Tab-separated table of C-alpha atoms in Angstrom:
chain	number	residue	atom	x	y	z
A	1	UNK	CA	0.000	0.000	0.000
A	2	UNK	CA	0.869	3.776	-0.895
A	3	UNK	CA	1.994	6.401	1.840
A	4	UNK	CA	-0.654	8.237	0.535
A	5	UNK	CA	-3.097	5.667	0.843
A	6	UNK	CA	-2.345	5.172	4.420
A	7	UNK	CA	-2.674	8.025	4.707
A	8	UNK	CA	-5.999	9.096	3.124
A	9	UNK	CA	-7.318	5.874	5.598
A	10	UNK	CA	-6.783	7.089	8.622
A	11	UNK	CA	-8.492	10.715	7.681
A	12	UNK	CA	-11.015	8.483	6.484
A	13	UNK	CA	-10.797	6.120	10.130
A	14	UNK	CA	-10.865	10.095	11.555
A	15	UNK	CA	-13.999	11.126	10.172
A	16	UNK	CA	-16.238	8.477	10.773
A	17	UNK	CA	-14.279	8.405	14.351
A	18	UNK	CA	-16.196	12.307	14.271
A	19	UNK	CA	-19.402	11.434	12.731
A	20	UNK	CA	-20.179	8.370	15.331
A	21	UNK	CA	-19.179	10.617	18.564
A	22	UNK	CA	-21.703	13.359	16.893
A	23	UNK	CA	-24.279	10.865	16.438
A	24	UNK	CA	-24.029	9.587	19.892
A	25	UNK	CA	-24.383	12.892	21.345
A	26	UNK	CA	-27.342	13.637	19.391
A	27	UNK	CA	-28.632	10.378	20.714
A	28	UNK	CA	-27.684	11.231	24.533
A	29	UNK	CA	-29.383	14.643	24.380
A	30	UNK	CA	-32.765	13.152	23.114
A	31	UNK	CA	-33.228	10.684	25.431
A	32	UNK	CA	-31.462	12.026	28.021
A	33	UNK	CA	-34.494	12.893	30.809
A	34	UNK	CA	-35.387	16.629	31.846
A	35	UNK	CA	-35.405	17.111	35.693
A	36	UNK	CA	-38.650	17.568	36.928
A	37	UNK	CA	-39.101	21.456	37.830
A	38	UNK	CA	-39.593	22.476	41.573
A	39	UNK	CA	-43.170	23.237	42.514
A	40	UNK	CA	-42.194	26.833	43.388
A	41	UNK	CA	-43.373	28.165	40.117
A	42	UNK	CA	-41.955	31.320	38.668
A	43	UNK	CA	-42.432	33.222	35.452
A	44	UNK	CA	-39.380	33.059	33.100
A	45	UNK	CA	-39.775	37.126	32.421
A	46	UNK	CA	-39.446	37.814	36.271
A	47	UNK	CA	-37.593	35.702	38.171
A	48	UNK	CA	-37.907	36.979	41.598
A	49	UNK	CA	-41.681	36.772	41.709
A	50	UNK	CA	-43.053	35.145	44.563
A	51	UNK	CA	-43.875	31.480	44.210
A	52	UNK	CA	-46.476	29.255	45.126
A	53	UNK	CA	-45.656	27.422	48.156
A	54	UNK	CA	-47.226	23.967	48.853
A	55	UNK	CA	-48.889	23.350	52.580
A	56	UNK	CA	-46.216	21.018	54.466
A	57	UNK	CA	-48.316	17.773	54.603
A	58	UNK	CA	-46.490	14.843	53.866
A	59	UNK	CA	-47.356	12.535	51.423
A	60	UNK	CA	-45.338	9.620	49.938
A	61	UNK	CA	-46.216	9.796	46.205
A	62	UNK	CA	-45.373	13.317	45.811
A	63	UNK	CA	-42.183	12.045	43.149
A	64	UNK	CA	-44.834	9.308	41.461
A	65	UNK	CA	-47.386	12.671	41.363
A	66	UNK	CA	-44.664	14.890	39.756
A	67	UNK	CA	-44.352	12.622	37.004
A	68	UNK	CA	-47.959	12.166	36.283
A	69	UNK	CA	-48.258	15.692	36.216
A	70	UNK	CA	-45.365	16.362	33.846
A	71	UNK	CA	-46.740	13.687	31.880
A	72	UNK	CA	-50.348	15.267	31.322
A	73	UNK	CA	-48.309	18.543	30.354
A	74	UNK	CA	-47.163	16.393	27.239
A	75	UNK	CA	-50.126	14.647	26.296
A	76	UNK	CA	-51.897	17.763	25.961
A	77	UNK	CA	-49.421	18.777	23.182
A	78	UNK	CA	-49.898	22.436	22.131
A	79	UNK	CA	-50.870	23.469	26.335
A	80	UNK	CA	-48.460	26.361	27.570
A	81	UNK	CA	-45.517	24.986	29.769
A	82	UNK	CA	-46.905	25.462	32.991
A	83	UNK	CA	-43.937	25.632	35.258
A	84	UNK	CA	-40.508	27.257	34.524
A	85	UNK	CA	-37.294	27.296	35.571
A	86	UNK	CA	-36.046	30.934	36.401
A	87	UNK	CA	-33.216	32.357	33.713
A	88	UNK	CA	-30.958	33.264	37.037
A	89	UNK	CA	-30.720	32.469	40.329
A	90	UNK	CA	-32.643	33.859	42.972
A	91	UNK	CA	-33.018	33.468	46.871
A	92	UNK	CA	-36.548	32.372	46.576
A	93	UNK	CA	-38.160	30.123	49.201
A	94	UNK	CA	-38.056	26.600	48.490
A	95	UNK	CA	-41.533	23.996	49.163
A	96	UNK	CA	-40.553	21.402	50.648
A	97	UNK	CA	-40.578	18.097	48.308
A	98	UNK	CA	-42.475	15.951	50.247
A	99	UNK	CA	-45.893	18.453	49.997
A	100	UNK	CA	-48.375	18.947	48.470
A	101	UNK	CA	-51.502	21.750	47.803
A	102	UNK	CA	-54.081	19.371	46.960
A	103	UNK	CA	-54.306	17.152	50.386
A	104	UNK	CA	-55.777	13.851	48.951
A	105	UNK	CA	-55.253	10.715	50.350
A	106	UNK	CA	-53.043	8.423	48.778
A	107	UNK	CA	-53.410	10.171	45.923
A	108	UNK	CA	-56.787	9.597	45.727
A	109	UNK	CA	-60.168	11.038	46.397
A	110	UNK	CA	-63.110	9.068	47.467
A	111	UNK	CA	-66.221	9.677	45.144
A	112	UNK	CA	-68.228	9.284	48.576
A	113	UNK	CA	-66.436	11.882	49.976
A	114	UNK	CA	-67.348	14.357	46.791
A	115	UNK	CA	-64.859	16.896	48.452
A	116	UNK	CA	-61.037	17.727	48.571
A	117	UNK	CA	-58.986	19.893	50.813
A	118	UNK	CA	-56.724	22.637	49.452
A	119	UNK	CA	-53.922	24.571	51.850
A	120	UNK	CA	-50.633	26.422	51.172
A	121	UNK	CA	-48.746	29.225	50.935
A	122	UNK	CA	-48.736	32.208	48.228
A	123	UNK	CA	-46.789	34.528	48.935
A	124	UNK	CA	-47.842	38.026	46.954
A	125	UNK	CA	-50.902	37.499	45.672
A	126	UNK	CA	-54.193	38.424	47.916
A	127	UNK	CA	-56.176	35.374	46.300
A	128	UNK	CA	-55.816	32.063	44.058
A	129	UNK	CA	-58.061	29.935	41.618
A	130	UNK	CA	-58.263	26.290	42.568
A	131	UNK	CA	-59.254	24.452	39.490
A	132	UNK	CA	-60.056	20.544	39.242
A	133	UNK	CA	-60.726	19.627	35.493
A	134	UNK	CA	-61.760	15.576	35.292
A	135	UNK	CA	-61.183	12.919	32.574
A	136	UNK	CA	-64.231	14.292	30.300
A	137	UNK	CA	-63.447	17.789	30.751
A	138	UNK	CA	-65.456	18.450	33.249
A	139	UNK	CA	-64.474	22.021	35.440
A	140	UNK	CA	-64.681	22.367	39.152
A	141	UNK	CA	-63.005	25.207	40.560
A	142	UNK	CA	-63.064	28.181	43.617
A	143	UNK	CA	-61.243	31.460	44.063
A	144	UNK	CA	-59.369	31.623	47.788
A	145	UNK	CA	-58.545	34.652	49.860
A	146	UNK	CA	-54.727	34.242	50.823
A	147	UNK	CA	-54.359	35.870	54.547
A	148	UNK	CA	-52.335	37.752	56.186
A	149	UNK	CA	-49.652	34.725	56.894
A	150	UNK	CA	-49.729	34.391	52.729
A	151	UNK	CA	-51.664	31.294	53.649
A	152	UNK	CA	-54.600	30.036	51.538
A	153	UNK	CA	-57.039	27.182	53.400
A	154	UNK	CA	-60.114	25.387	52.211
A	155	UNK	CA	-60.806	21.773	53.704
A	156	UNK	CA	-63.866	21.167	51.046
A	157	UNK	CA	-64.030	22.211	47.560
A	158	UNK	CA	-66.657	20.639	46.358
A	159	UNK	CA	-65.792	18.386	42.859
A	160	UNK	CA	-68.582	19.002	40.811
A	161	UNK	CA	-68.987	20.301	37.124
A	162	UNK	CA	-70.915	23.026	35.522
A	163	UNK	CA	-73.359	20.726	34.439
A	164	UNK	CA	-74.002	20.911	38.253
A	165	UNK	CA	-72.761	16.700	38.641
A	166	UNK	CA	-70.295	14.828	40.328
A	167	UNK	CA	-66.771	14.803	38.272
A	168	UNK	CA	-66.018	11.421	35.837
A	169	UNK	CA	-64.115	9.359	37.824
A	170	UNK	CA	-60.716	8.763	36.901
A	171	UNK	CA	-57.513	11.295	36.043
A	172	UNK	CA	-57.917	14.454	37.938
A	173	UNK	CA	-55.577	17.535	36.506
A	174	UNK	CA	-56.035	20.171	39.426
A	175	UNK	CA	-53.856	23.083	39.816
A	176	UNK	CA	-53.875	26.808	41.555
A	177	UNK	CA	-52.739	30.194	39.566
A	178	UNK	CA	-51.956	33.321	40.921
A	179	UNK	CA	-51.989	36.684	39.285
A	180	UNK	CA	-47.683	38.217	39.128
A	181	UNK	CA	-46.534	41.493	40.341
A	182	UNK	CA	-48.447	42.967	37.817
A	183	UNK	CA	-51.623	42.423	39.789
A	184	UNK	CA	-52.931	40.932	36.108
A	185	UNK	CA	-53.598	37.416	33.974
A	186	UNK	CA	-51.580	37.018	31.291
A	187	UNK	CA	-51.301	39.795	29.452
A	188	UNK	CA	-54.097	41.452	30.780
A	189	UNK	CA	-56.212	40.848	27.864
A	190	UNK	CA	-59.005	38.465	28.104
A	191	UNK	CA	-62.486	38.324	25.685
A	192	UNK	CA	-64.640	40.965	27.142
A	193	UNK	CA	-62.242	41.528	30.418
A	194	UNK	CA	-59.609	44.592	30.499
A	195	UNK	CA	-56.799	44.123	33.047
A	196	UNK	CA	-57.985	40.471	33.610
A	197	UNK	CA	-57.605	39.348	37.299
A	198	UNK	CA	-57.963	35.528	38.255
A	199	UNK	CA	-62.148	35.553	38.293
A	200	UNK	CA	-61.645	36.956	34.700
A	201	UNK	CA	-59.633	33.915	33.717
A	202	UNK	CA	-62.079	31.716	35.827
A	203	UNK	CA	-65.577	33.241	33.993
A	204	UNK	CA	-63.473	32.953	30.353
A	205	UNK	CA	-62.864	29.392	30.932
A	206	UNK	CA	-66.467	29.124	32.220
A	207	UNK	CA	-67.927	30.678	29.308
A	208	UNK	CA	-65.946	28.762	26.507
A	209	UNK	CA	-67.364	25.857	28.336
A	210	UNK	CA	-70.779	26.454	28.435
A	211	UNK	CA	-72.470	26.336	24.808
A	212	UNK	CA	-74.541	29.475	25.500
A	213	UNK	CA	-74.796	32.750	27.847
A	214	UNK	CA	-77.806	30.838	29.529
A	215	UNK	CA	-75.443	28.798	31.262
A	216	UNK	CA	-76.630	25.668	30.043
A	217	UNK	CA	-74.412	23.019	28.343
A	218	UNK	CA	-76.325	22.198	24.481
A	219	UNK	CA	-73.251	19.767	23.439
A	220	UNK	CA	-70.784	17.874	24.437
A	221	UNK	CA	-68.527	20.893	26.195
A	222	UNK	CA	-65.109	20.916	25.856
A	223	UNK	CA	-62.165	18.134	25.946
A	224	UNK	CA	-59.902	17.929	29.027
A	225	UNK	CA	-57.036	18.723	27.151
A	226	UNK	CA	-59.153	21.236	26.247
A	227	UNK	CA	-60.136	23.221	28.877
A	228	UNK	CA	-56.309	23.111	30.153
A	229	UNK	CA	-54.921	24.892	26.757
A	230	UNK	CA	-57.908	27.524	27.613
A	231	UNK	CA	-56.657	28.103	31.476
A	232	UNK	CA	-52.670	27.642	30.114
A	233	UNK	CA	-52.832	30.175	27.156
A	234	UNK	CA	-54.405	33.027	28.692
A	235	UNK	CA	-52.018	33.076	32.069
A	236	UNK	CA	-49.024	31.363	32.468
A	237	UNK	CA	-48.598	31.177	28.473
A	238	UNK	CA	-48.799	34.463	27.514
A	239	UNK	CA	-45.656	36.262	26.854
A	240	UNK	CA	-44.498	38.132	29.034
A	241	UNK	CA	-46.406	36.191	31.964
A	242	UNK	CA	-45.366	36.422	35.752
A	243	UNK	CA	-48.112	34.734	36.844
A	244	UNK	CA	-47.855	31.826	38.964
A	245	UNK	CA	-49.085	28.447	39.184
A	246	UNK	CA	-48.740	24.658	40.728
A	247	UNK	CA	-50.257	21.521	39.472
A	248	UNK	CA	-51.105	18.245	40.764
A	249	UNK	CA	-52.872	15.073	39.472
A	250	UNK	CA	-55.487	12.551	41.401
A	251	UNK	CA	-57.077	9.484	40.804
A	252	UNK	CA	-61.156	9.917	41.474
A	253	UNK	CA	-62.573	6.460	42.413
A	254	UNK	CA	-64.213	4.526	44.804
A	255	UNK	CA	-63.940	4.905	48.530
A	256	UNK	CA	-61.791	1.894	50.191
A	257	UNK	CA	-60.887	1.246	53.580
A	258	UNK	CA	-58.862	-2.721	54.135
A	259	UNK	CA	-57.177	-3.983	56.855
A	260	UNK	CA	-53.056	-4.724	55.716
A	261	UNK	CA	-51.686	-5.607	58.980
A	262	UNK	CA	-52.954	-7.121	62.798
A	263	UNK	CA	-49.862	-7.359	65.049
A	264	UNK	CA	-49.644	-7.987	68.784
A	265	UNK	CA	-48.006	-5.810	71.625
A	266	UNK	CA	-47.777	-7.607	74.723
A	267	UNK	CA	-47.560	-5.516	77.674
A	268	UNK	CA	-44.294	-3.675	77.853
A	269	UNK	CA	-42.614	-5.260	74.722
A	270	UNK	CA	-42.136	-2.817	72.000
A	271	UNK	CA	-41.254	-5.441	69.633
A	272	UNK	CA	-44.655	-6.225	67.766
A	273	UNK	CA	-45.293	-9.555	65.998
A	274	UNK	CA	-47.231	-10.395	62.958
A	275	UNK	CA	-49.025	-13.542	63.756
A	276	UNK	CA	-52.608	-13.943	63.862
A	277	UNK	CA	-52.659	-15.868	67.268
A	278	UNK	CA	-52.837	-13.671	70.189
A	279	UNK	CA	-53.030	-14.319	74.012
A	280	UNK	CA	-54.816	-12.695	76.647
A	281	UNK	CA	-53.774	-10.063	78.062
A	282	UNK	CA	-52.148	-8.654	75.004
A	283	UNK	CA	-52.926	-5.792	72.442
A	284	UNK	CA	-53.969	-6.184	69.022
A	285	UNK	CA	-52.548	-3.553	67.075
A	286	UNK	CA	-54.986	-3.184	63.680
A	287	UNK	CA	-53.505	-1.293	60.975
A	288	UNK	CA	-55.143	-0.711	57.259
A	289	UNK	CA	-55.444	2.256	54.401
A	290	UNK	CA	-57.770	4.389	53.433
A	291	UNK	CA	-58.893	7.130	50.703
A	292	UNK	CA	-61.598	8.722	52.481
A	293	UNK	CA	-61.332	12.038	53.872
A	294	UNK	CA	-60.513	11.727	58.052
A	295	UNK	CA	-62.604	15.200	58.475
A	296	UNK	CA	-65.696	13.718	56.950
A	297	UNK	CA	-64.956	9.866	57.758
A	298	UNK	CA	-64.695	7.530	60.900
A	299	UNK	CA	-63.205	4.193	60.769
A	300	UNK	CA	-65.228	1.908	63.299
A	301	UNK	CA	-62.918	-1.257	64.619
A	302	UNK	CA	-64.597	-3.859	66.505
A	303	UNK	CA	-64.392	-7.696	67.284
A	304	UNK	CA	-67.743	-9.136	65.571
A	305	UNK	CA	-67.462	-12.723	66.060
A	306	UNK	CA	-66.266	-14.947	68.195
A	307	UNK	CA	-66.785	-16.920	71.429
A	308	UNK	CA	-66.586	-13.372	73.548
A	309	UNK	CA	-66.636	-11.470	70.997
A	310	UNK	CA	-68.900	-8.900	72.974
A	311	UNK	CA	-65.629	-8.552	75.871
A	312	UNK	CA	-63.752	-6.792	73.271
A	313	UNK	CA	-63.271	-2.742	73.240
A	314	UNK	CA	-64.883	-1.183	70.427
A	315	UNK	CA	-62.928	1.412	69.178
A	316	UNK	CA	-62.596	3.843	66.261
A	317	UNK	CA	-60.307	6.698	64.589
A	318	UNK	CA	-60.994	9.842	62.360
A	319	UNK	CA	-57.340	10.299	62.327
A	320	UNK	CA	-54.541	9.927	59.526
A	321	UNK	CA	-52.438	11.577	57.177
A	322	UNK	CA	-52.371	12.271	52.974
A	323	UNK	CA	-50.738	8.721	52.882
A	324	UNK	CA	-53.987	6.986	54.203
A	325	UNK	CA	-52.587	5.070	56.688
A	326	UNK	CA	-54.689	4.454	59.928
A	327	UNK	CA	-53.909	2.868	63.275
A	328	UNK	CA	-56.621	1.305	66.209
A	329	UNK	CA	-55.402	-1.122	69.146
A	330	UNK	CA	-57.683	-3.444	70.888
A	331	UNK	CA	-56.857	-4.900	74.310
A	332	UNK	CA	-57.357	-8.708	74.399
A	333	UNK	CA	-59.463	-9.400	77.727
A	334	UNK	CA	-57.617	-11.298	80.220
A	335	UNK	CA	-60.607	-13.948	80.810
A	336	UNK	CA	-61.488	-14.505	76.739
A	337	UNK	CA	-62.121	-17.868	75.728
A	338	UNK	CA	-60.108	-19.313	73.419
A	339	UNK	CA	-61.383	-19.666	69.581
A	340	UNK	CA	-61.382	-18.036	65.720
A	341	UNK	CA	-62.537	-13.991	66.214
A	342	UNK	CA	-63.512	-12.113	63.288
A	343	UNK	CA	-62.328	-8.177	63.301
A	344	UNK	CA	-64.167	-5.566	60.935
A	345	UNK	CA	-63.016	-2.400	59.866
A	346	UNK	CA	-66.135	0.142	58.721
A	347	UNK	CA	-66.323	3.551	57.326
A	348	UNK	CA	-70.091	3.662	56.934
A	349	UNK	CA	-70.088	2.544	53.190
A	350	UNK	CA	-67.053	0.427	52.953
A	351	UNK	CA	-65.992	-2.941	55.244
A	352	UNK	CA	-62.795	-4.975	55.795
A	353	UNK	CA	-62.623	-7.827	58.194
A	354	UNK	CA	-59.737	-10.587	59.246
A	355	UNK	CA	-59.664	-13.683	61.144
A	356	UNK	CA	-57.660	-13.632	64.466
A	357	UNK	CA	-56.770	-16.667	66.856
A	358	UNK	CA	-56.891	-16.295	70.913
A	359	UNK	CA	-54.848	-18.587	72.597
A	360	UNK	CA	-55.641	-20.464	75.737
A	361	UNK	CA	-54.183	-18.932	78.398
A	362	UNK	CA	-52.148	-21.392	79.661
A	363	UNK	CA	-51.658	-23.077	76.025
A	364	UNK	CA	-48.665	-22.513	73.580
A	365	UNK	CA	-50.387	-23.638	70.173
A	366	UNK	CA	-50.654	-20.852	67.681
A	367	UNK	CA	-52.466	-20.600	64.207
A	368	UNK	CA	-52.480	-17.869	61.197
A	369	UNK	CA	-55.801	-16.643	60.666
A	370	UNK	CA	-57.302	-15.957	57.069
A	371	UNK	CA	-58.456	-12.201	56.107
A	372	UNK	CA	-61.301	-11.830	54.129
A	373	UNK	CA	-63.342	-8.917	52.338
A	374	UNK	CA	-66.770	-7.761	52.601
A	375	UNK	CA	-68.477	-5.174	50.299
């Protein structure tokens, strides 16, 4: 082989050396994923506006909610991007990550319940628009007076549509927007609204909604995707927009409270066990999840069957957090006969129940129970 032909391969060997590492760049940055933005939302145009600040209630699926969320941004296409990253860096109060604004419980809300709560922090703004749009593209929403402690508060907005019915169960979008500095929606222009404040962009959404100025719905209304482009494009994706906003996403559905878990606590022993056998004198510790609302619900624990089943406490809770997880403990009486006992779990429309054994009280045989389910 010629020098020059050795030479001529490796600029060849060079280029496609290039054109592969180019490639696999390109490659990288399209499938490389976008972090999630922080829900302290801030307009692009004005960085140092005052965010939205979600209530501090923990829940455990606020990462799993994010990404539902971001993914209902894309699957509504041409919708404004409705959080933003500020251009530079700013001393702005960070949300914590494990909150949330809309306080449903494990990530649900109960189509008994027909209400969700709504807290957090705004800090600016005088007053917000809660909005819940559902799976059909039906539109729920309320306008909240933030208070002097820039908190806004609201333990039941009620989920129903302009068509005056309960929201299509299923995907929930829900979200809260606040007017920017500028006191303003958007740009300020809205059909038939000058200097457009939040109830301007409320009533516009309303009214492209309803089919006629009656207020009555003649056709089919609007898609959910929909009604979010109509919210998006006349606030946070306008140019020039400070306003502010936070999403979230729920599941509407059926209200469900089940037993997961009957332990025992003997007297003195932290260390719990899971068996089903228990002996007298000890605690049953009864723990199970819920999506109902612990303002509006009770969860009524009591032993149903059994040989004594009438020496047992009854007991009950109305108390648990966003993740749904409640907590009752039920003393086992010192004189109880021996036998299978049957626990049930009740929030007035929904029942779980388990099978537990009691011991003998002198005896050392043990046996698993088996849980069952009652409608």
């Amino acid at each position: 082989m010629k020098r020059s032909d050795v030479g001529r391969s490796w600029v060849v060997a060079l280029l496609v050396l290039v054109v592969v590492v180019l490639a696999a760049t390109a490659v990288w940055s399209l499938w490389s994923p976008t972090p999630l933005p922080s829900s302290d939302v801030s307009s692009p145009s004005d960085p140092t506006a005052p965010p939205i600040v979600a209530s501090p209630q923990a829940s455990q699926g606020d990462d799993q909610r994010a990404t539902a969320a971001a993914s209902t941004r894309d699957q509504t296409a041409t919708t404004p991007q409705v959080t933003a990253t500020p251009t530079s860096p700013s001393p702005q109060p960070v949300a914590p990550v494990d909150s949330t604004v809309i306080l449903d419980i494990n990530e649900q809300v109960a189509t008994e319940d027909g209400t969700v709560a709504v807290r957090g922090v705004a800090r600016g703004p005088d007053r917000v628009l809660v909005f819940f749009v559902d799976r059909r593209g039906g539109y729920a929403s309320t306008v909240l007076t933030v208070d002097e402690n820039d908190e806004f508060e609201d333990d039941d907005v009620a989920l129903v549509t302009l068509r005056g019915e309960p929201m299509a169960e299923g995907l929930v979008v829900a979200g809260v927007f606040a007017a920017g500095r500028d006191g303003v929606v958007g740009d300020g222009e809205i059909r038939g609204f000058t200097r457009a404040d939040i109830e301007a962009l409320d009533e516009n959404t309303r009214q492209q909604i309803l089919a006629d100025s009656s207020g009555r719905l003649t056709g089919p209304g609007l898609t959910q995707r929909q009604v979010l482009e109509v919210l998006f494009a006349e606030s946070v994706g306008e140019d020039g927009s400070d306003d502010l906003s936070v999403e979230d996403v729920f599941v509407l559905t059926d209200g469900q409270t089940t037993i997961e878990t009957v332990t025992a606590s003997s007297p003195g022993n932290t260390n719990a066990t899971t068996a089903r056998s228990f002996s007298p004198g000890e605690t049953i510790v009864v723990q199970g999840l819920t999506n109902r609302k612990p303002v509006d619900t009770t969860i009524f624990v009591d032993v149903v069957d059994g040989p004594n089943a009438s020496m047992f406490e009854f007991t009950s809770t109305d108390e648990w957090g966003t993740d749904g997880v409640w907590s009752v403990s039920i003393p086992v009486p010192a004189d109880a006969e021996a036998g299978t006992y049957t626990i049930r779990a009740d929030d007035g429309d929904e029942t779980d129940s388990v099978e537990v054994t009691i011991l003998p009280s002198r005896g050392n045989t043990t046996a698993s129970g088996n849980s069952s389910s009652r409608p």
